[in-house]
Amino acid sequence: MATRKTGTKRDATAVQIGEAAGTATTKGAGPKEATSPSKSPQTRKPRKTGSATLAKQAVNAEEAVNAEKAGKAGKAGKAGKAEQPRAGRWPRVVVFGAGAVGCYFGAKLAEAGAPVTLIGRSTHVDAIRANGLRFESGGLTHPIAIGADTESEPLRAADLVLLCVKTLDTERAARTIAEMAPPKTLVVSMQNGVDNVERIARAAGVDAMAAVVYVAASMPGPGHLLHGGRGDLVLGEYGAPPAGASRATHRAQEVAAVFERAGVPCPVSDDVRAALWTKLVMNCVFNAISALAKVRYGMMVADERTRALMSDIVRECCAVAQADGVTLPSADAMYDAALQLGQAMSPATSSTAQDLARGKRTEIESLNGYVVRRGDALGVPAPVNRSLLALVLLRETGL
């Protein structure tokens, strides 16, 4: 809910809208101790099939798609089923941050009949108002009628807010939502990184849920969404509500049912932190290296020395997660998942690489930077992640 703490300072500062893209997926592989890969990374090349459950799930959404066809919600870790989609009034949905992620999920909801308004930059908003959102997927393109606005005014009537801004803008967005949205509005963070829900609560007392986003999408032109694959979520609560806030018991299931009704697989996780951390590990492995070396994922996993570096990143991330009380699959399984992900997404480049190419600041502080900060706080060294963080920030200073 957009419930505020008493006395919270409100600030309706305009938010620079951005995109929070997702890459890998997991539904959990059961509690395993985080350990180092048992084989030398130089000899462990990408496998077409992996033995670990996580490895299979990190490459594709086959299980989620099959579950959707069977009329069931999938599971994420120790996940609960979403409530069955029900007919009736759709919630009024506002997508705060109309980049590729926000436009994709907003479009899916709008196409199913939900009243959706995208809040974004004028270049996209003007094009969408004139011609609808141009939705391109699988070689086919069609327009989708959807609301669009450059101002935050639609928040005042929102039942559900999908927060899709860059992590750089999390606090400013949270204060705007707290200022303008009704107290009972549900808020879902659909951003990269692990700690956005905590930051939203600290900044504005808003009790948000967290969604782990798995979709390959981009905005190649104004009002033009290019969907490359996937399009599913893992949803859940993140920690206790802010002081003074009340929380509906089944609100995550209710939001998941809205997405399921629109054909978006959306299992509800009892441990969304593990799902967030799993995606974080994949982002830490690929984003910085792809950006710094200006290479695609396929080249990374094909190179022996880069695979060794990827293995080091995975081990550091798993060690920090374990020290932070988050149960992930073994580092061996996570490394295999990363190799398979790189193989499956061979032509891809990271959002970090795209940001640097456009002369924009990146989300590196919420990726490798988060691992470094948590490692420092917990006494766990993360020298490889620290080096990648420093190099990406150095690139940013030259923008």
mmCIF file of C-alpha atoms in Angstrom:
data_model
loop_
_atom_site.group_PDB
_atom_site.id
_atom_site.type_symbol
_atom_site.label_atom_id
_atom_site.label_comp_id
_atom_site.label_asym_id
_atom_site.label_seq_id
_atom_site.Cartn_x
_atom_site.Cartn_y
_atom_site.Cartn_z
ATOM 1 C CA MET A 1 0.000 0.000 0.000
ATOM 2 C CA ALA A 2 1.007 3.583 -0.418
ATOM 3 C CA THR A 3 0.805 3.913 3.369
ATOM 4 C CA ARG A 4 2.956 6.676 4.818
ATOM 5 C CA LYS A 5 4.768 6.961 8.112
ATOM 6 C CA THR A 6 3.467 9.801 10.256
ATOM 7 C CA GLY A 7 5.601 12.873 9.822
ATOM 8 C CA THR A 8 7.288 11.686 6.612
ATOM 9 C CA LYS A 9 8.472 14.614 4.546
ATOM 10 C CA ARG A 10 6.688 14.678 1.219
ATOM 11 C CA ASP A 11 8.379 15.723 -1.964
ATOM 12 C CA ALA A 12 6.739 15.712 -5.383
ATOM 13 C CA THR A 13 10.025 16.252 -7.193
ATOM 14 C CA ALA A 14 9.799 15.200 -10.820
ATOM 15 C CA VAL A 15 11.347 11.835 -11.535
ATOM 16 C CA GLN A 16 13.571 11.104 -14.476
ATOM 17 C CA ILE A 17 11.917 8.088 -15.994
ATOM 18 C CA GLY A 18 14.018 5.082 -16.999
ATOM 19 C CA GLU A 19 13.970 1.395 -17.729
ATOM 20 C CA ALA A 20 14.650 -1.552 -15.453
ATOM 21 C CA ALA A 21 15.314 -4.574 -17.630
ATOM 22 C CA GLY A 22 15.529 -8.217 -16.533
ATOM 23 C CA THR A 23 17.694 -11.038 -17.820
ATOM 24 C CA ALA A 24 17.668 -14.360 -15.950
ATOM 25 C CA THR A 25 15.056 -16.477 -14.187
ATOM 26 C CA THR A 26 14.675 -18.920 -11.359
ATOM 27 C CA LYS A 27 12.009 -20.590 -9.343
ATOM 28 C CA GLY A 28 14.434 -21.751 -6.705
ATOM 29 C CA ALA A 29 16.346 -24.996 -6.424
ATOM 30 C CA GLY A 30 15.928 -25.758 -2.757
ATOM 31 C CA PRO A 31 18.213 -24.794 0.115
ATOM 32 C CA LYS A 32 21.827 -25.545 -0.679
ATOM 33 C CA GLU A 33 24.930 -24.150 0.878
ATOM 34 C CA ALA A 34 26.751 -21.612 -1.273
ATOM 35 C CA THR A 35 30.006 -23.240 -2.334
ATOM 36 C CA SER A 36 32.688 -22.680 -4.908
ATOM 37 C CA PRO A 37 32.447 -24.449 -8.269
ATOM 38 C CA SER A 38 33.924 -27.917 -7.974
ATOM 39 C CA LYS A 39 35.562 -27.769 -11.375
ATOM 40 C CA SER A 40 37.976 -25.281 -12.800
ATOM 41 C CA PRO A 41 36.055 -22.598 -14.694
ATOM 42 C CA GLN A 42 38.583 -22.884 -17.509
ATOM 43 C CA THR A 43 37.413 -26.426 -18.243
ATOM 44 C CA ARG A 44 33.704 -25.997 -17.651
ATOM 45 C CA LYS A 45 32.258 -24.803 -20.941
ATOM 46 C CA PRO A 46 28.593 -23.971 -21.537
ATOM 47 C CA ARG A 47 26.403 -27.049 -21.538
ATOM 48 C CA LYS A 48 23.306 -27.408 -23.653
ATOM 49 C CA THR A 49 21.563 -29.206 -20.825
ATOM 50 C CA GLY A 50 22.261 -28.737 -17.130
ATOM 51 C CA SER A 51 21.632 -31.003 -14.188
ATOM 52 C CA ALA A 52 20.683 -28.237 -11.751
ATOM 53 C CA THR A 53 17.068 -27.153 -11.592
ATOM 54 C CA LEU A 54 18.159 -23.517 -11.443
ATOM 55 C CA ALA A 55 20.254 -23.886 -14.577
ATOM 56 C CA LYS A 56 17.282 -25.107 -16.553
ATOM 57 C CA GLN A 57 14.999 -22.434 -15.164
ATOM 58 C CA ALA A 58 17.466 -19.606 -15.748
ATOM 59 C CA VAL A 59 17.472 -20.223 -19.482
ATOM 60 C CA ASN A 60 13.797 -20.415 -20.350
ATOM 61 C CA ALA A 61 10.260 -20.055 -19.075
ATOM 62 C CA GLU A 62 9.010 -23.404 -20.339
ATOM 63 C CA GLU A 63 7.664 -24.510 -16.981
ATOM 64 C CA ALA A 64 5.898 -21.197 -16.417
ATOM 65 C CA VAL A 65 4.389 -21.302 -19.897
ATOM 66 C CA ASN A 66 3.230 -24.896 -19.433
ATOM 67 C CA ALA A 67 1.743 -24.007 -16.061
ATOM 68 C CA GLU A 68 -0.095 -21.095 -17.644
ATOM 69 C CA LYS A 69 -1.508 -23.353 -20.343
ATOM 70 C CA ALA A 70 -2.649 -25.772 -17.662
ATOM 71 C CA GLY A 71 -4.378 -22.922 -15.859
ATOM 72 C CA LYS A 72 -2.050 -22.961 -12.856
ATOM 73 C CA ALA A 73 0.368 -20.524 -11.336
ATOM 74 C CA GLY A 74 3.948 -21.696 -11.117
ATOM 75 C CA LYS A 75 6.046 -21.708 -7.973
ATOM 76 C CA ALA A 76 9.059 -19.619 -7.020
ATOM 77 C CA GLY A 77 11.210 -21.169 -4.317
ATOM 78 C CA LYS A 78 8.665 -21.998 -1.595
ATOM 79 C CA ALA A 79 5.991 -20.239 -3.556
ATOM 80 C CA GLY A 80 2.246 -20.049 -3.055
ATOM 81 C CA LYS A 81 -0.277 -20.141 -5.837
ATOM 82 C CA ALA A 82 -1.751 -16.909 -7.056
ATOM 83 C CA GLU A 83 -5.482 -16.586 -6.679
ATOM 84 C CA GLN A 84 -7.395 -17.690 -9.740
ATOM 85 C CA PRO A 85 -8.010 -14.743 -12.091
ATOM 86 C CA ARG A 86 -11.509 -13.394 -11.536
ATOM 87 C CA ALA A 87 -13.745 -11.490 -13.887
ATOM 88 C CA GLY A 88 -14.972 -8.087 -12.830
ATOM 89 C CA ARG A 89 -13.624 -4.593 -12.527
ATOM 90 C CA TRP A 90 -9.986 -4.158 -13.395
ATOM 91 C CA PRO A 91 -7.858 -2.018 -11.079
ATOM 92 C CA ARG A 92 -6.762 1.358 -12.419
ATOM 93 C CA VAL A 93 -3.095 0.777 -13.229
ATOM 94 C CA VAL A 94 -0.379 3.415 -13.475
ATOM 95 C CA VAL A 95 3.032 2.457 -14.834
ATOM 96 C CA PHE A 96 5.504 4.894 -13.287
ATOM 97 C CA GLY A 97 8.463 4.684 -15.653
ATOM 98 C CA ALA A 98 7.467 3.917 -19.241
ATOM 99 C CA GLY A 99 10.675 2.276 -20.428
ATOM 100 C CA ALA A 100 10.729 -1.141 -22.060
ATOM 101 C CA VAL A 101 9.749 -3.093 -18.927
ATOM 102 C CA GLY A 102 6.929 -0.745 -17.976
ATOM 103 C CA CYS A 103 5.598 -0.572 -21.520
ATOM 104 C CA TYR A 104 5.637 -4.348 -21.942
ATOM 105 C CA PHE A 105 3.683 -5.202 -18.812
ATOM 106 C CA GLY A 106 1.457 -2.155 -19.149
ATOM 107 C CA ALA A 107 0.655 -3.226 -22.703
ATOM 108 C CA LYS A 108 -0.204 -6.770 -21.636
ATOM 109 C CA LEU A 109 -2.627 -5.450 -19.017
ATOM 110 C CA ALA A 110 -4.159 -2.869 -21.388
ATOM 111 C CA GLU A 111 -4.604 -5.428 -24.145
ATOM 112 C CA ALA A 112 -6.516 -7.634 -21.700
ATOM 113 C CA GLY A 113 -8.865 -4.750 -20.864
ATOM 114 C CA ALA A 114 -7.317 -3.030 -17.840
ATOM 115 C CA PRO A 115 -7.308 0.790 -17.723
ATOM 116 C CA VAL A 116 -3.587 1.587 -17.857
ATOM 117 C CA THR A 117 -1.700 4.874 -17.973
ATOM 118 C CA LEU A 118 2.007 5.026 -18.785
ATOM 119 C CA ILE A 119 3.973 7.887 -17.222
ATOM 120 C CA GLY A 120 7.099 8.601 -19.223
ATOM 121 C CA ARG A 121 9.147 10.943 -21.342
ATOM 122 C CA SER A 122 7.445 13.243 -23.816
ATOM 123 C CA THR A 123 9.034 11.592 -26.862
ATOM 124 C CA HIS A 124 7.330 8.290 -26.047
ATOM 125 C CA VAL A 125 4.133 9.810 -24.674
ATOM 126 C CA ASP A 126 3.529 11.965 -27.749
ATOM 127 C CA ALA A 127 3.989 8.990 -30.071
ATOM 128 C CA ILE A 128 1.730 6.742 -27.980
ATOM 129 C CA ARG A 129 -1.002 9.358 -27.807
ATOM 130 C CA ALA A 130 -0.884 9.808 -31.572
ATOM 131 C CA ASN A 131 -0.664 6.202 -32.734
ATOM 132 C CA GLY A 132 -0.952 3.913 -29.723
ATOM 133 C CA LEU A 133 1.935 1.864 -28.393
ATOM 134 C CA ARG A 134 3.636 0.086 -31.279
ATOM 135 C CA PHE A 135 4.084 -3.468 -29.943
ATOM 136 C CA GLU A 136 6.509 -5.590 -31.966
ATOM 137 C CA SER A 137 7.015 -9.248 -31.087
ATOM 138 C CA GLY A 138 7.890 -12.345 -33.107
ATOM 139 C CA GLY A 139 8.145 -10.374 -36.327
ATOM 140 C CA LEU A 140 4.612 -8.993 -36.007
ATOM 141 C CA THR A 141 3.648 -5.444 -35.055
ATOM 142 C CA HIS A 142 0.325 -4.059 -33.851
ATOM 143 C CA PRO A 143 -0.788 -0.908 -32.030
ATOM 144 C CA ILE A 144 -2.143 -1.072 -28.484
ATOM 145 C CA ALA A 145 -4.472 1.623 -27.191
ATOM 146 C CA ILE A 146 -3.135 2.749 -23.825
ATOM 147 C CA GLY A 147 -3.107 5.945 -21.792
ATOM 148 C CA ALA A 148 0.094 7.980 -21.594
ATOM 149 C CA ASP A 149 1.129 11.076 -19.654
ATOM 150 C CA THR A 150 4.272 13.043 -18.851
ATOM 151 C CA GLU A 151 2.861 14.238 -15.512
ATOM 152 C CA SER A 152 2.254 12.313 -12.278
ATOM 153 C CA GLU A 153 -1.412 13.354 -11.976
ATOM 154 C CA PRO A 154 -2.785 9.873 -12.933
ATOM 155 C CA LEU A 155 -1.377 8.579 -9.638
ATOM 156 C CA ARG A 156 -4.262 10.267 -7.804
ATOM 157 C CA ALA A 157 -6.746 7.711 -9.156
ATOM 158 C CA ALA A 158 -4.446 4.652 -9.168
ATOM 159 C CA ASP A 159 -5.391 1.342 -7.563
ATOM 160 C CA LEU A 160 -2.103 -0.287 -8.589
ATOM 161 C CA VAL A 161 1.233 1.378 -9.348
ATOM 162 C CA LEU A 162 3.972 -0.505 -11.188
ATOM 163 C CA LEU A 163 7.223 1.263 -10.303
ATOM 164 C CA CYS A 164 9.630 0.801 -13.208
ATOM 165 C CA VAL A 165 12.000 3.764 -12.868
ATOM 166 C CA LYS A 166 15.765 3.344 -12.829
ATOM 167 C CA THR A 167 17.148 2.559 -9.386
ATOM 168 C CA LEU A 168 18.844 5.970 -9.465
ATOM 169 C CA ASP A 169 15.353 7.491 -9.133
ATOM 170 C CA THR A 170 13.856 5.159 -6.530
ATOM 171 C CA GLU A 171 13.652 7.623 -3.639
ATOM 172 C CA ARG A 172 12.273 10.498 -5.708
ATOM 173 C CA ALA A 173 9.651 8.221 -7.238
ATOM 174 C CA ALA A 174 8.663 6.896 -3.814
ATOM 175 C CA ARG A 175 8.091 10.415 -2.481
ATOM 176 C CA THR A 176 5.972 11.308 -5.497
ATOM 177 C CA ILE A 177 3.819 8.206 -5.022
ATOM 178 C CA ALA A 178 3.422 8.915 -1.296
ATOM 179 C CA GLU A 179 2.373 12.484 -2.072
ATOM 180 C CA MET A 180 -0.127 11.749 -4.831
ATOM 181 C CA ALA A 181 -1.476 8.189 -4.681
ATOM 182 C CA PRO A 182 -4.423 7.239 -2.436
ATOM 183 C CA PRO A 183 -3.412 5.528 0.826
ATOM 184 C CA LYS A 184 -4.798 2.134 -0.273
ATOM 185 C CA THR A 185 -2.962 2.097 -3.601
ATOM 186 C CA LEU A 186 -0.852 -1.043 -4.060
ATOM 187 C CA VAL A 187 2.716 -0.470 -5.245
ATOM 188 C CA VAL A 188 4.956 -3.041 -6.922
ATOM 189 C CA SER A 189 8.670 -2.381 -7.495
ATOM 190 C CA MET A 190 9.628 -3.914 -10.856
ATOM 191 C CA GLN A 191 13.216 -2.666 -10.776
ATOM 192 C CA ASN A 192 16.686 -4.115 -10.936
ATOM 193 C CA GLY A 193 18.525 -4.723 -7.693
ATOM 194 C CA VAL A 194 17.607 -6.185 -4.317
ATOM 195 C CA ASP A 195 16.926 -3.322 -1.907
ATOM 196 C CA ASN A 196 14.412 -1.070 -3.686
ATOM 197 C CA VAL A 197 11.528 -1.978 -1.352
ATOM 198 C CA GLU A 198 13.654 -1.002 1.660
ATOM 199 C CA ARG A 199 14.663 2.264 -0.003
ATOM 200 C CA ILE A 200 11.042 3.066 -0.896
ATOM 201 C CA ALA A 201 9.981 2.504 2.718
ATOM 202 C CA ARG A 202 12.810 4.628 4.129
ATOM 203 C CA ALA A 203 12.230 7.473 1.698
ATOM 204 C CA ALA A 204 8.448 7.758 1.945
ATOM 205 C CA GLY A 205 6.942 5.097 4.194
ATOM 206 C CA VAL A 206 5.373 3.351 1.190
ATOM 207 C CA ASP A 207 4.869 -0.386 1.748
ATOM 208 C CA ALA A 208 5.718 -1.789 -1.687
ATOM 209 C CA MET A 209 5.880 -5.363 -2.929
ATOM 210 C CA ALA A 210 8.773 -6.655 -5.024
ATOM 211 C CA ALA A 211 8.578 -8.279 -8.446
ATOM 212 C CA VAL A 212 11.456 -10.054 -10.159
ATOM 213 C CA VAL A 213 11.111 -9.250 -13.849
ATOM 214 C CA TYR A 214 12.081 -11.580 -16.661
ATOM 215 C CA VAL A 215 11.593 -10.052 -20.102
ATOM 216 C CA ALA A 216 13.809 -9.181 -23.050
ATOM 217 C CA ALA A 217 12.548 -5.883 -24.415
ATOM 218 C CA SER A 218 13.795 -2.559 -25.724
ATOM 219 C CA MET A 219 12.486 0.765 -27.028
ATOM 220 C CA PRO A 220 14.114 1.242 -30.459
ATOM 221 C CA GLY A 221 12.105 4.384 -31.194
ATOM 222 C CA PRO A 222 9.455 6.717 -29.762
ATOM 223 C CA GLY A 223 6.402 4.722 -28.713
ATOM 224 C CA HIS A 224 7.913 1.541 -30.172
ATOM 225 C CA LEU A 225 8.317 -1.540 -27.950
ATOM 226 C CA LEU A 226 10.407 -4.426 -29.282
ATOM 227 C CA HIS A 227 9.789 -7.658 -27.386
ATOM 228 C CA GLY A 228 12.598 -10.201 -27.730
ATOM 229 C CA GLY A 229 11.350 -12.927 -25.408
ATOM 230 C CA ARG A 230 9.951 -13.989 -22.045
ATOM 231 C CA GLY A 231 7.529 -11.821 -20.110
ATOM 232 C CA ASP A 232 6.906 -13.262 -16.668
ATOM 233 C CA LEU A 233 7.238 -12.194 -13.044
ATOM 234 C CA VAL A 234 7.917 -13.557 -9.574
ATOM 235 C CA LEU A 235 6.034 -11.516 -6.967
ATOM 236 C CA GLY A 236 6.257 -11.381 -3.198
ATOM 237 C CA GLU A 237 6.477 -9.415 0.019
ATOM 238 C CA TYR A 238 9.868 -8.105 1.111
ATOM 239 C CA GLY A 239 10.284 -7.897 4.876
ATOM 240 C CA ALA A 240 7.953 -6.354 7.430
ATOM 241 C CA PRO A 241 5.813 -3.302 6.629
ATOM 242 C CA PRO A 242 7.085 0.167 7.597
ATOM 243 C CA ALA A 243 6.273 1.372 11.094
ATOM 244 C CA GLY A 244 2.665 2.503 11.295
ATOM 245 C CA ALA A 245 1.626 0.781 8.070
ATOM 246 C CA SER A 246 -1.050 -1.911 7.838
ATOM 247 C CA ARG A 247 -0.755 -4.668 5.243
ATOM 248 C CA ALA A 248 -3.498 -6.785 3.674
ATOM 249 C CA THR A 249 -2.753 -10.474 4.102
ATOM 250 C CA HIS A 250 -3.360 -11.654 0.545
ATOM 251 C CA ARG A 251 -2.440 -8.568 -1.456
ATOM 252 C CA ALA A 252 0.414 -10.280 -3.359
ATOM 253 C CA GLN A 253 -1.973 -13.014 -4.511
ATOM 254 C CA GLU A 254 -4.487 -10.378 -5.576
ATOM 255 C CA VAL A 255 -1.920 -8.516 -7.679
ATOM 256 C CA ALA A 256 -0.630 -11.783 -9.145
ATOM 257 C CA ALA A 257 -4.194 -12.657 -10.157
ATOM 258 C CA VAL A 258 -4.401 -9.387 -12.125
ATOM 259 C CA PHE A 259 -1.304 -10.313 -14.125
ATOM 260 C CA GLU A 260 -2.450 -13.918 -14.600
ATOM 261 C CA ARG A 261 -5.781 -12.628 -15.911
ATOM 262 C CA ALA A 262 -3.789 -10.724 -18.540
ATOM 263 C CA GLY A 263 -1.841 -13.858 -19.504
ATOM 264 C CA VAL A 264 1.352 -12.930 -17.621
ATOM 265 C CA PRO A 265 2.746 -15.831 -15.548
ATOM 266 C CA CYS A 266 3.147 -14.454 -12.011
ATOM 267 C CA PRO A 267 3.875 -16.983 -9.240
ATOM 268 C CA VAL A 268 3.942 -15.668 -5.683
ATOM 269 C CA SER A 269 7.095 -16.400 -3.695
ATOM 270 C CA ASP A 270 7.368 -16.865 0.051
ATOM 271 C CA ASP A 271 11.026 -15.803 -0.223
ATOM 272 C CA VAL A 272 11.266 -13.086 -2.836
ATOM 273 C CA ARG A 273 14.703 -12.049 -1.525
ATOM 274 C CA ALA A 274 16.159 -15.288 -2.874
ATOM 275 C CA ALA A 275 14.559 -14.661 -6.264
ATOM 276 C CA LEU A 276 15.856 -11.069 -6.289
ATOM 277 C CA TRP A 277 19.349 -12.218 -5.346
ATOM 278 C CA THR A 278 19.363 -14.904 -8.044
ATOM 279 C CA LYS A 279 18.597 -12.321 -10.702
ATOM 280 C CA LEU A 280 21.155 -9.973 -9.117
ATOM 281 C CA VAL A 281 23.880 -12.617 -9.487
ATOM 282 C CA MET A 282 23.111 -12.975 -13.197
ATOM 283 C CA ASN A 283 23.166 -9.205 -13.647
ATOM 284 C CA CYS A 284 26.487 -8.953 -11.803
ATOM 285 C CA VAL A 285 27.970 -11.646 -14.037
ATOM 286 C CA PHE A 286 26.943 -10.149 -17.370
ATOM 287 C CA ASN A 287 26.226 -6.426 -17.113
ATOM 288 C CA ALA A 288 29.600 -4.905 -16.285
ATOM 289 C CA ILE A 289 31.728 -7.228 -18.433
ATOM 290 C CA SER A 290 29.442 -6.788 -21.436
ATOM 291 C CA ALA A 291 29.590 -3.017 -20.992
ATOM 292 C CA LEU A 292 33.331 -2.680 -20.399
ATOM 293 C CA ALA A 293 34.424 -5.105 -23.127
ATOM 294 C CA LYS A 294 31.632 -4.057 -25.522
ATOM 295 C CA VAL A 295 30.797 -7.689 -26.255
ATOM 296 C CA ARG A 296 27.670 -9.796 -26.424
ATOM 297 C CA TYR A 297 26.849 -12.555 -23.973
ATOM 298 C CA GLY A 298 27.746 -15.363 -26.372
ATOM 299 C CA MET A 299 31.307 -14.126 -26.724
ATOM 300 C CA MET A 300 31.659 -13.937 -22.945
ATOM 301 C CA VAL A 301 30.725 -17.575 -22.307
ATOM 302 C CA ALA A 302 32.825 -18.770 -25.248
ATOM 303 C CA ASP A 303 36.018 -17.224 -23.854
ATOM 304 C CA GLU A 304 37.955 -19.302 -21.298
ATOM 305 C CA ARG A 305 39.444 -16.373 -19.395
ATOM 306 C CA THR A 306 36.089 -14.620 -19.188
ATOM 307 C CA ARG A 307 34.457 -17.776 -17.862
ATOM 308 C CA ALA A 308 37.031 -17.829 -15.066
ATOM 309 C CA LEU A 309 36.155 -14.220 -14.232
ATOM 310 C CA MET A 310 32.441 -15.045 -14.290
ATOM 311 C CA SER A 311 33.077 -17.896 -11.854
ATOM 312 C CA ASP A 312 34.821 -15.528 -9.437
ATOM 313 C CA ILE A 313 31.888 -13.093 -9.607
ATOM 314 C CA VAL A 314 29.404 -15.866 -8.847
ATOM 315 C CA ARG A 315 31.407 -17.139 -5.861
ATOM 316 C CA GLU A 316 31.654 -13.657 -4.360
ATOM 317 C CA CYS A 317 27.934 -12.976 -4.806
ATOM 318 C CA CYS A 318 26.940 -16.313 -3.270
ATOM 319 C CA ALA A 319 29.265 -15.758 -0.304
ATOM 320 C CA VAL A 320 27.760 -12.330 0.395
ATOM 321 C CA ALA A 321 24.207 -13.640 0.004
ATOM 322 C CA GLN A 322 24.892 -16.493 2.402
ATOM 323 C CA ALA A 323 26.353 -14.107 4.980
ATOM 324 C CA ASP A 324 23.231 -11.956 4.550
ATOM 325 C CA GLY A 325 20.968 -14.884 5.413
ATOM 326 C CA VAL A 326 19.757 -15.520 1.860
ATOM 327 C CA THR A 327 19.648 -19.148 0.731
ATOM 328 C CA LEU A 328 20.713 -19.575 -2.888
ATOM 329 C CA PRO A 329 21.555 -22.684 -4.882
ATOM 330 C CA SER A 330 25.235 -23.615 -4.791
ATOM 331 C CA ALA A 331 27.756 -21.403 -6.579
ATOM 332 C CA ASP A 332 28.336 -24.368 -8.878
ATOM 333 C CA ALA A 333 24.656 -24.388 -9.918
ATOM 334 C CA MET A 334 24.583 -20.600 -10.255
ATOM 335 C CA TYR A 335 27.674 -20.643 -12.463
ATOM 336 C CA ASP A 336 26.112 -23.319 -14.694
ATOM 337 C CA ALA A 337 22.968 -21.188 -14.894
ATOM 338 C CA ALA A 338 25.030 -18.179 -15.969
ATOM 339 C CA LEU A 339 26.754 -20.188 -18.706
ATOM 340 C CA GLN A 340 23.445 -21.451 -20.031
ATOM 341 C CA LEU A 341 21.897 -18.005 -19.842
ATOM 342 C CA GLY A 342 24.773 -16.551 -21.870
ATOM 343 C CA GLN A 343 24.404 -19.319 -24.416
ATOM 344 C CA ALA A 344 20.642 -18.869 -24.684
ATOM 345 C CA MET A 345 20.961 -15.067 -24.962
ATOM 346 C CA SER A 346 24.072 -15.108 -27.128
ATOM 347 C CA PRO A 347 23.204 -11.989 -29.184
ATOM 348 C CA ALA A 348 22.304 -9.915 -26.115
ATOM 349 C CA THR A 349 24.156 -6.979 -24.599
ATOM 350 C CA SER A 350 23.499 -5.704 -21.106
ATOM 351 C CA SER A 351 21.406 -2.710 -20.068
ATOM 352 C CA THR A 352 24.622 -1.313 -18.566
ATOM 353 C CA ALA A 353 26.275 -1.451 -21.980
ATOM 354 C CA GLN A 354 23.247 0.225 -23.570
ATOM 355 C CA ASP A 355 23.255 2.999 -20.959
ATOM 356 C CA LEU A 356 26.939 3.764 -21.495
ATOM 357 C CA ALA A 357 26.473 3.735 -25.274
ATOM 358 C CA ARG A 358 23.712 6.342 -24.865
ATOM 359 C CA GLY A 359 25.812 8.498 -22.551
ATOM 360 C CA LYS A 360 23.564 7.736 -19.540
ATOM 361 C CA ARG A 361 24.368 6.821 -15.964
ATOM 362 C CA THR A 362 24.043 3.124 -15.223
ATOM 363 C CA GLU A 363 22.502 1.083 -12.420
ATOM 364 C CA ILE A 364 25.867 -0.445 -11.492
ATOM 365 C CA GLU A 365 25.599 0.801 -7.889
ATOM 366 C CA SER A 366 22.508 -1.383 -7.471
ATOM 367 C CA LEU A 367 24.206 -4.401 -9.062
ATOM 368 C CA ASN A 368 27.890 -5.097 -8.376
ATOM 369 C CA GLY A 369 27.906 -2.055 -6.095
ATOM 370 C CA TYR A 370 25.241 -3.589 -3.859
ATOM 371 C CA VAL A 371 27.295 -6.779 -3.506
ATOM 372 C CA VAL A 372 30.335 -4.708 -2.536
ATOM 373 C CA ARG A 373 28.440 -2.661 0.060
ATOM 374 C CA ARG A 374 26.767 -5.678 1.640
ATOM 375 C CA GLY A 375 30.090 -7.505 1.620
ATOM 376 C CA ASP A 376 31.754 -4.595 3.413
ATOM 377 C CA ALA A 377 28.963 -4.509 6.010
ATOM 378 C CA LEU A 378 29.153 -8.268 6.588
ATOM 379 C CA GLY A 379 32.937 -8.656 6.452
ATOM 380 C CA VAL A 380 32.895 -10.632 3.189
ATOM 381 C CA PRO A 381 35.441 -9.499 0.573
ATOM 382 C CA ALA A 382 34.239 -9.009 -3.000
ATOM 383 C CA PRO A 383 37.338 -7.759 -4.875
ATOM 384 C CA VAL A 384 36.210 -8.748 -8.375
ATOM 385 C CA ASN A 385 32.839 -7.019 -8.005
ATOM 386 C CA ARG A 386 34.641 -4.007 -6.518
ATOM 387 C CA SER A 387 36.932 -3.804 -9.545
ATOM 388 C CA LEU A 388 34.050 -4.004 -12.004
ATOM 389 C CA LEU A 389 32.168 -1.326 -10.052
ATOM 390 C CA ALA A 390 35.173 1.013 -10.142
ATOM 391 C CA LEU A 391 35.723 0.524 -13.869
ATOM 392 C CA VAL A 392 32.084 1.156 -14.828
ATOM 393 C CA LEU A 393 31.994 4.280 -12.637
ATOM 394 C CA LEU A 394 35.199 5.434 -14.321
ATOM 395 C CA ARG A 395 33.506 5.029 -17.710
ATOM 396 C CA GLU A 396 30.573 7.085 -16.413
ATOM 397 C CA THR A 397 32.853 9.999 -15.456
ATOM 398 C CA GLY A 398 33.827 10.325 -19.111
ATOM 399 C CA LEU A 399 30.249 10.625 -20.344
#
